[in-house]
PDB file of C-alpha atoms in Angstrom:
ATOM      1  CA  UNK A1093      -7.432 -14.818 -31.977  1.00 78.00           C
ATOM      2  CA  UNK A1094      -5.715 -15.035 -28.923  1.00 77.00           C
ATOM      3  CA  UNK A1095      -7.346 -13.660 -25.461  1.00 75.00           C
ATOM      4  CA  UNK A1096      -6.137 -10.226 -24.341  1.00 72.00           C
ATOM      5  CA  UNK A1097      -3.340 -10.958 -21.332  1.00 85.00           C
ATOM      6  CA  UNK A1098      -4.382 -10.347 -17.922  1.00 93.00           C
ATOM      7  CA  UNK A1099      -2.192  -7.339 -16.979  1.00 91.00           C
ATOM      8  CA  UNK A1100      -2.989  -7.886 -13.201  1.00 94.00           C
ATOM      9  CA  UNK A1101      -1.847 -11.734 -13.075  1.00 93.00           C
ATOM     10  CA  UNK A1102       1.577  -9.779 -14.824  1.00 94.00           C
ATOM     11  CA  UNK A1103       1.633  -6.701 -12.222  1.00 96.00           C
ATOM     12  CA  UNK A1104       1.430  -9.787  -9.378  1.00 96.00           C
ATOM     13  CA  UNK A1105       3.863 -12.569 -10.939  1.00 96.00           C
ATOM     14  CA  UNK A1106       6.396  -9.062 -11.520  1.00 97.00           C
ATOM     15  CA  UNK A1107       6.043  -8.510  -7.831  1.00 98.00           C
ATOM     16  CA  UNK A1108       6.538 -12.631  -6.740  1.00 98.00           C
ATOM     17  CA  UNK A1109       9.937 -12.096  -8.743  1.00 98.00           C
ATOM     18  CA  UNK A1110      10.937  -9.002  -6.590  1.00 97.00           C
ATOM     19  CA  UNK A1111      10.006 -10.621  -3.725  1.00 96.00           C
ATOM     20  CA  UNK A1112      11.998 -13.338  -4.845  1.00 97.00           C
ATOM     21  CA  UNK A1113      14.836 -10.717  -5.730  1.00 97.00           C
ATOM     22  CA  UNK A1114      14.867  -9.121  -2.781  1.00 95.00           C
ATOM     23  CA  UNK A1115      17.082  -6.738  -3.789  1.00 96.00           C
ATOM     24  CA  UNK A1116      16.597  -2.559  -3.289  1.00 96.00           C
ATOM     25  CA  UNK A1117      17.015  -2.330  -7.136  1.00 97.00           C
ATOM     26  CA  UNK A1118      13.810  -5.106  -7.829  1.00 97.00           C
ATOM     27  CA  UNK A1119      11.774  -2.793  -5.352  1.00 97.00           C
ATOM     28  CA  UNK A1120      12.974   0.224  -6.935  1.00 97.00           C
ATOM     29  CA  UNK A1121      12.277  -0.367 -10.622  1.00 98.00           C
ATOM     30  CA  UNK A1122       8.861  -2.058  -9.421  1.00 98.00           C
ATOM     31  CA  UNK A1123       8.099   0.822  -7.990  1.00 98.00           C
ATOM     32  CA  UNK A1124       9.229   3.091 -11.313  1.00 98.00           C
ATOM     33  CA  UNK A1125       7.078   0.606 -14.034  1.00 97.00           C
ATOM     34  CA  UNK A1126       4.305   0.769 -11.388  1.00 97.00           C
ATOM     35  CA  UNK A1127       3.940   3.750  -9.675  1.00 98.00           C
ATOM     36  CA  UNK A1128      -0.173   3.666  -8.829  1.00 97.00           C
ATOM     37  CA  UNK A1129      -0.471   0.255  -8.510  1.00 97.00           C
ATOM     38  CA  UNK A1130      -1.502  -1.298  -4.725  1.00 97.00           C
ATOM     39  CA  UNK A1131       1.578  -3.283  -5.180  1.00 98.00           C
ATOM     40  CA  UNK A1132       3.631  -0.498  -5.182  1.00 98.00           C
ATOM     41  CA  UNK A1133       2.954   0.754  -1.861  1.00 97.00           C
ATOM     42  CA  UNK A1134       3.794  -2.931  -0.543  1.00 97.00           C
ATOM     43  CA  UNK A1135       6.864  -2.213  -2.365  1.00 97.00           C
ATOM     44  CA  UNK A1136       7.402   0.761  -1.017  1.00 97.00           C
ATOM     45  CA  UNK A1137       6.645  -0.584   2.689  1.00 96.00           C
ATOM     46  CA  UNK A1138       9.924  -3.272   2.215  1.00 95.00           C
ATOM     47  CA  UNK A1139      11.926  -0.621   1.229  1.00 96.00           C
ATOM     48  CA  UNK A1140      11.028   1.022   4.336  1.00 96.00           C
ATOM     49  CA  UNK A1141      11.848  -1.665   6.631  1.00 93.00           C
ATOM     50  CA  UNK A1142      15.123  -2.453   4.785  1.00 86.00           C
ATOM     51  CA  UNK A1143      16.995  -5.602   5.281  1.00 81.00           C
ATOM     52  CA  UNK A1144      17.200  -6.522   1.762  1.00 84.00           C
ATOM     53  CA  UNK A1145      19.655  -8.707  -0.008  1.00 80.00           C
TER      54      UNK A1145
END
């Protein structure tokens, strides 16, 4: 039987990618699929300052 999957390594490698992204869109849907997570608010603090791709 396999090991349940660490749903916090997922959360944080899904917000590397957005990071990665860049893009208002990443942040946004992040944001959506994630609304409570501590990530989120990062997330929410780029959108803020703007100057994405």
């Amino acid at each position: 039987m396999l090991p349940p999957p660490d749903v916090e390594a997922a959360v944080q490698s899904e917000y590397a990618r957005v990071q990665a992204k860049g893009t208002r869109e990443a942040y946004e849907r992040f944001i959506r699929r994630h609304p409570d997570h501590p990530l989120a608010e990062k997330a929410r603090e780029a959108l803020a300052k703007g100057g994405l791709k």
